[in-house]
CSV table of C-alpha atoms in Angstrom, one decimal:
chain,number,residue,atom,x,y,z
O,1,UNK,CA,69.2,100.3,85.9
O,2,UNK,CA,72.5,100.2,84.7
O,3,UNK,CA,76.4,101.7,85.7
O,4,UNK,CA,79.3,100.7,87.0
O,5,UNK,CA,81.4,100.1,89.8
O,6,UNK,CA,84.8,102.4,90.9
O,7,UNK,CA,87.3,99.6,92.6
O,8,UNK,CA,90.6,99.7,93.9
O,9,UNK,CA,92.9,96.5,93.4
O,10,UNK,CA,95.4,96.7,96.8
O,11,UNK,CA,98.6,94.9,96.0
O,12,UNK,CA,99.7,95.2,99.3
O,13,UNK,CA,97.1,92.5,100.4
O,14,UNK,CA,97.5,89.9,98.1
O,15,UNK,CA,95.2,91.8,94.9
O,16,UNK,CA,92.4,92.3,97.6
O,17,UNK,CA,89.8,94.2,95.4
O,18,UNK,CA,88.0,97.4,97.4
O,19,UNK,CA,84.5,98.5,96.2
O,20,UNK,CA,84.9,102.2,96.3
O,21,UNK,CA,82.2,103.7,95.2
O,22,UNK,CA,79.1,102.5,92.6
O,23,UNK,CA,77.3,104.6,90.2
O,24,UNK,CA,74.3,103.9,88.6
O,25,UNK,CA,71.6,105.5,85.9
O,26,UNK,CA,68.8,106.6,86.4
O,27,UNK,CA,65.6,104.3,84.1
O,28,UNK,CA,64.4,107.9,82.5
O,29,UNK,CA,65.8,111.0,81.7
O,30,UNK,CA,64.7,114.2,83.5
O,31,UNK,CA,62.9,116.5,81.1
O,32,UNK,CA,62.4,120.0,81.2
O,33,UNK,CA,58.3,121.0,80.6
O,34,UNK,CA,59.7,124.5,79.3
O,35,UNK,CA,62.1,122.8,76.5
O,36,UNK,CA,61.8,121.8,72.9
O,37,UNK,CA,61.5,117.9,72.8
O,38,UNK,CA,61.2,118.6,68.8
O,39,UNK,CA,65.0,119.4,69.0
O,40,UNK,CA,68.0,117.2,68.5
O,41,UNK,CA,69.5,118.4,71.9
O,42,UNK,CA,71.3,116.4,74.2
O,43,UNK,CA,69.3,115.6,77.3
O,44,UNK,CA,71.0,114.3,80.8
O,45,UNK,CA,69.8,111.6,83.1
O,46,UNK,CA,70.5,111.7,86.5
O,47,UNK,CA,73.0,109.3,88.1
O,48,UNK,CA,73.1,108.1,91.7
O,49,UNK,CA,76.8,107.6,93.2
O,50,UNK,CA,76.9,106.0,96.4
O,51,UNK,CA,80.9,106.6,98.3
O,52,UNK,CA,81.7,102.8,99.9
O,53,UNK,CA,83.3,103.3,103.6
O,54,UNK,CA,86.3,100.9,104.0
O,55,UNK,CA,88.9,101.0,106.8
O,56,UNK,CA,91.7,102.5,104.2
O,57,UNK,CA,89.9,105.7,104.1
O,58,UNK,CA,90.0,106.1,108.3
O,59,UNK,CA,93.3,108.3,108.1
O,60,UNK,CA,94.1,112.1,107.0
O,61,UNK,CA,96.7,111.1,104.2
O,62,UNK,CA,94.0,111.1,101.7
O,63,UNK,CA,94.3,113.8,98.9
O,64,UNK,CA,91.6,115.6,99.0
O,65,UNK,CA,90.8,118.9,97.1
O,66,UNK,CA,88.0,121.5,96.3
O,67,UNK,CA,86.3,121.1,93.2
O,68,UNK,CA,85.9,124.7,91.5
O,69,UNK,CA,82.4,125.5,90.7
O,70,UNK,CA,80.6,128.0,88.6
O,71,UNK,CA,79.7,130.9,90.1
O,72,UNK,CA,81.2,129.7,93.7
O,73,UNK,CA,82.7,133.1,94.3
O,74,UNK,CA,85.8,131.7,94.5
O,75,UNK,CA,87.0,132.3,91.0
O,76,UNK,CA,89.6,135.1,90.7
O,77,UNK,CA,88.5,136.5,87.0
O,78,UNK,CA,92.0,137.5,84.6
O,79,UNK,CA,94.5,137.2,87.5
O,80,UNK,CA,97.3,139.8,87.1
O,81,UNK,CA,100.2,140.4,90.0
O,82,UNK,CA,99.6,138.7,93.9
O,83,UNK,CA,96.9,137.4,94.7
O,84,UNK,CA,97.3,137.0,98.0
O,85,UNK,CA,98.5,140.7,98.3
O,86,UNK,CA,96.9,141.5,102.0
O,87,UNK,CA,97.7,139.7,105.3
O,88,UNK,CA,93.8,138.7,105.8
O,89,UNK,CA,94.0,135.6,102.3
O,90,UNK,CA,96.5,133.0,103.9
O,91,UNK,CA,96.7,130.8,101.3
O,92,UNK,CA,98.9,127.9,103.8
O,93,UNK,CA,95.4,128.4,105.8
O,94,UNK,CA,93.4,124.4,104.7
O,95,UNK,CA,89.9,126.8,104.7
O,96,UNK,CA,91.4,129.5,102.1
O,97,UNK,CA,89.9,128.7,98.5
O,98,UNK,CA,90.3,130.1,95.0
O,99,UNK,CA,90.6,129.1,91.4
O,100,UNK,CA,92.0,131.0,88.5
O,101,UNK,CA,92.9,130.1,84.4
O,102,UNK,CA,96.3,130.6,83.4
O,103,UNK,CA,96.6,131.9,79.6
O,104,UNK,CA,97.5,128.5,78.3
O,105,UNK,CA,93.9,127.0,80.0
O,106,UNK,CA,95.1,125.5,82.6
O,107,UNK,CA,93.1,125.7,86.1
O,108,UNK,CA,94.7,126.4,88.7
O,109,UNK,CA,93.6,126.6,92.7
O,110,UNK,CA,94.1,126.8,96.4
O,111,UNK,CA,93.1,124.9,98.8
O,112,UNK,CA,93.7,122.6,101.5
O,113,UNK,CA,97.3,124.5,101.9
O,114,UNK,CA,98.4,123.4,98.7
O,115,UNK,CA,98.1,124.8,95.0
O,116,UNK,CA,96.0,122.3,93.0
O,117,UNK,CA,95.5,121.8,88.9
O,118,UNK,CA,91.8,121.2,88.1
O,119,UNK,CA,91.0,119.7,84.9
O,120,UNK,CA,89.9,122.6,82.5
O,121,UNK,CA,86.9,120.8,81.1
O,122,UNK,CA,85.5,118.8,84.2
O,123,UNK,CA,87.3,120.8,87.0
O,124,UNK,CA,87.8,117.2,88.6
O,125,UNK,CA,91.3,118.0,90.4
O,126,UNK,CA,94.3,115.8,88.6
O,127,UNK,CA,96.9,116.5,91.5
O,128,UNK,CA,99.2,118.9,93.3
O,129,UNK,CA,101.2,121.8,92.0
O,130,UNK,CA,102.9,123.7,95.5
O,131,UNK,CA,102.9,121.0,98.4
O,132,UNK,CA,102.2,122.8,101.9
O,133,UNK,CA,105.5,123.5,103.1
O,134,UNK,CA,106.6,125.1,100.2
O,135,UNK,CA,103.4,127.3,100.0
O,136,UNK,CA,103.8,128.5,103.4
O,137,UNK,CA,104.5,131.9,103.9
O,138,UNK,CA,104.7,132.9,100.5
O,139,UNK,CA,103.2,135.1,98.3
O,140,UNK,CA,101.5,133.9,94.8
O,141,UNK,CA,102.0,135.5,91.4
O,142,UNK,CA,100.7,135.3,87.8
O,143,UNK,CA,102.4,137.1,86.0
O,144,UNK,CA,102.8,138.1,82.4
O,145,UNK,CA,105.3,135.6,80.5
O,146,UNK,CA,106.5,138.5,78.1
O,147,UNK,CA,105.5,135.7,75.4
O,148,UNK,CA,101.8,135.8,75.3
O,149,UNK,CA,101.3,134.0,77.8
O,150,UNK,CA,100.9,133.8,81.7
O,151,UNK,CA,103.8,131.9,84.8
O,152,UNK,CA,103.0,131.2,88.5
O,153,UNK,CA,105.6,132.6,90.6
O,154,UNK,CA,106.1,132.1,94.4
O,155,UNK,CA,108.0,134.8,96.6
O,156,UNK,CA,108.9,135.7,100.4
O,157,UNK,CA,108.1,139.0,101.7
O,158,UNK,CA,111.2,139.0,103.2
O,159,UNK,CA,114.1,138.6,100.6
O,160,UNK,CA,114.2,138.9,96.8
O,161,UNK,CA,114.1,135.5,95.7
O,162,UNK,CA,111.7,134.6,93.5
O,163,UNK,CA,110.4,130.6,92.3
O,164,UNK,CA,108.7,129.9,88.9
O,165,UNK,CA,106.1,126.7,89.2
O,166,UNK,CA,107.3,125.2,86.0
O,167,UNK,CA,104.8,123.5,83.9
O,168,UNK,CA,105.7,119.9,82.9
O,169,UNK,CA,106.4,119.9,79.2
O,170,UNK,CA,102.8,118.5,78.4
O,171,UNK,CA,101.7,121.5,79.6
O,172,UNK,CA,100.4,120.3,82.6
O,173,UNK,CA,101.1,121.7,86.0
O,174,UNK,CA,100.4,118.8,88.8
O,175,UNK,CA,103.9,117.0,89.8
O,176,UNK,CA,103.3,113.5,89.2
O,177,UNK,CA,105.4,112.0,92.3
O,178,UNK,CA,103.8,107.9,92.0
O,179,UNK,CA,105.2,106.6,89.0
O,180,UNK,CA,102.6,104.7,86.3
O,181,UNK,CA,101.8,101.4,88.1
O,182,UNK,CA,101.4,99.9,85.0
O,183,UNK,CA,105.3,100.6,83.6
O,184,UNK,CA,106.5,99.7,87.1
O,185,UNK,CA,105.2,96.4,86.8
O,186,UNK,CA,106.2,96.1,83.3
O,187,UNK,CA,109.7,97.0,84.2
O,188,UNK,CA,109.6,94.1,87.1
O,189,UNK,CA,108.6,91.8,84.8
O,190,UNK,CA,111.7,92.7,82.4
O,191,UNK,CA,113.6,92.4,85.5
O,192,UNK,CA,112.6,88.9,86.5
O,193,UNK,CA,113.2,87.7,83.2
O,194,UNK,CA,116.7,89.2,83.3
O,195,UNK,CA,117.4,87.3,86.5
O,196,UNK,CA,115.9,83.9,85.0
O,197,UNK,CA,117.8,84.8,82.1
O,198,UNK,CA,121.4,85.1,83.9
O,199,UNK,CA,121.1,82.3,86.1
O,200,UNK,CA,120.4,79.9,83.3
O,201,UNK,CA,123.4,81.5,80.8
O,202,UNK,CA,126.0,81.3,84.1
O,203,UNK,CA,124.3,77.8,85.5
O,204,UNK,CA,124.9,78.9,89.2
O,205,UNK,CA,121.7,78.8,91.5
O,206,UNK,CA,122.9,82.1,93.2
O,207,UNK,CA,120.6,85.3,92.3
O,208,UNK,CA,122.3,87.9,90.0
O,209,UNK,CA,122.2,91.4,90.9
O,210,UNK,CA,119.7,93.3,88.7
O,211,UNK,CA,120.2,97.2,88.1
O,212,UNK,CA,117.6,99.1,86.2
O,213,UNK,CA,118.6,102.1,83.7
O,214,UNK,CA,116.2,104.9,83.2
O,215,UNK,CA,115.6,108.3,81.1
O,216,UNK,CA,115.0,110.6,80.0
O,217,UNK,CA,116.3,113.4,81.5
O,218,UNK,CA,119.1,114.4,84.8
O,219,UNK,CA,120.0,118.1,83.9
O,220,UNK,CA,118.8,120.7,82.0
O,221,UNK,CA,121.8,121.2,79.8
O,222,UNK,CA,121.1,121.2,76.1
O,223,UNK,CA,124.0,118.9,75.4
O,224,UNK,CA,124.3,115.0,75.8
O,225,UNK,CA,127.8,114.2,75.6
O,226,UNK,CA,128.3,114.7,79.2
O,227,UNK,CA,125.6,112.5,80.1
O,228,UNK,CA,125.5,109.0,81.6
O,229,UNK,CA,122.5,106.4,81.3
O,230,UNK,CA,124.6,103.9,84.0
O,231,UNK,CA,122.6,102.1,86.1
O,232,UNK,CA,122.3,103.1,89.7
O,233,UNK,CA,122.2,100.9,92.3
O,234,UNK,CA,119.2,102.6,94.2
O,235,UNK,CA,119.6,100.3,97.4
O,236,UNK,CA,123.9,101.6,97.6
């Protein structure tokens, strides 16, 4: 049989490679008696996917989420207004569960404490939209957009503040907080060539100071002229 393998390369441990998990096909596809093998239907085959134990995964800072199901009962069908409206649906409580579409498709749930955006074709969770200590104790809203389309809102029973979840601006919901490994080794190659660079153009065998200077954005104002792109000194 064929597949593949899921691995993990750890930096931290000198490019240490971790076998996570291993999938592999199955030598024949299932196939229904009842169905029309004269058809040009698509037919599955079964996959085995074994999880690899490893020490890395004997802690509780894992992210772990509730993948959404058809028909779970825990869908909440055209959500309009609170949805956690009564005292008995705490959703800071890590058992609570539910899943609902925003207008634009997006998938959106609770669990685990935390409002999580499932991937609207798969349901696989992408990441988180509310961390815990912002979700606790509030109340959670779609509402109507007045544009055609839907916003998340969180709120306190207590005052009249009110916080729209933003989506980013590829529509997406889930706050990427780890930047792209990939770029950020990319950018320390750029800065060790900058480094190789200076010492050679001033000959001295002391280390230059490398800065980085990053985009896009540092304020929402709709002008740049009042910007700066200086590098910052992140270690000052």
């Amino acid at each position: 049989s064929e597949g593949f393998e899921i691995c993990t390369v750890d930096h931290s441990k000198g490019g240490k490679v971790r076998l996570d998990a291993t999938i592999t096909y199955s030598d024949q596809c299932e196939v229904d008696p009842d169905s029309d093998l004269m058809d040009d239907a698509p037919r599955a085959c079964s996959t085995m996917v074994y999880a690899h134990k490893h020490e890395d995964f004997d802690h509780d800072k894992w992210f772990q989420a509730y993948v959404p199901q058809s028909g779970d009962g825990c869908y909440v069908m055209n959500p309009d207004g609170t949805l956690n409206d009564t005292d008995d649906i705490d959703f800071s409580n890590p058992e609570q569960v539910c899943w609902w579409h925003m207008k634009d498709g997006a998938v959106l749930g609770v669990h685990n404490g935390m409002i999580i955006e499932y991937d609207a074709t798969t349901l696989a969770p992408l990441g988180m939209v509310v961390s815990r200590d912002e979700l606790m104790d509030r109340r959670v809203a779609v509402i109507d957009d007045q544009w055609g389309g839907s916003a998340l809102v969180l709120y306190n029973d207590g005052d009249n503040d009110v916080t729209v979840v933003q989506p980013n601006e590829d529509g997406s919901y889930w706050r990427k907080v780890v930047r792209n490994k990939m770029h950020r080794m990319k950018e320390m190659r750029r800065m060790s060539a900058a480094k190789k660079w200076m010492k050679g153009l001033r000959s001295v065998d002391e280390d230059p100071k490398v800065l980085s200077s990053y985009g896009p954005y540092t304020t929402t104002a709709g002008q740049v002229m009042g910007l700066s792109t200086r590098a910052i000194n992140p270690k000052a």
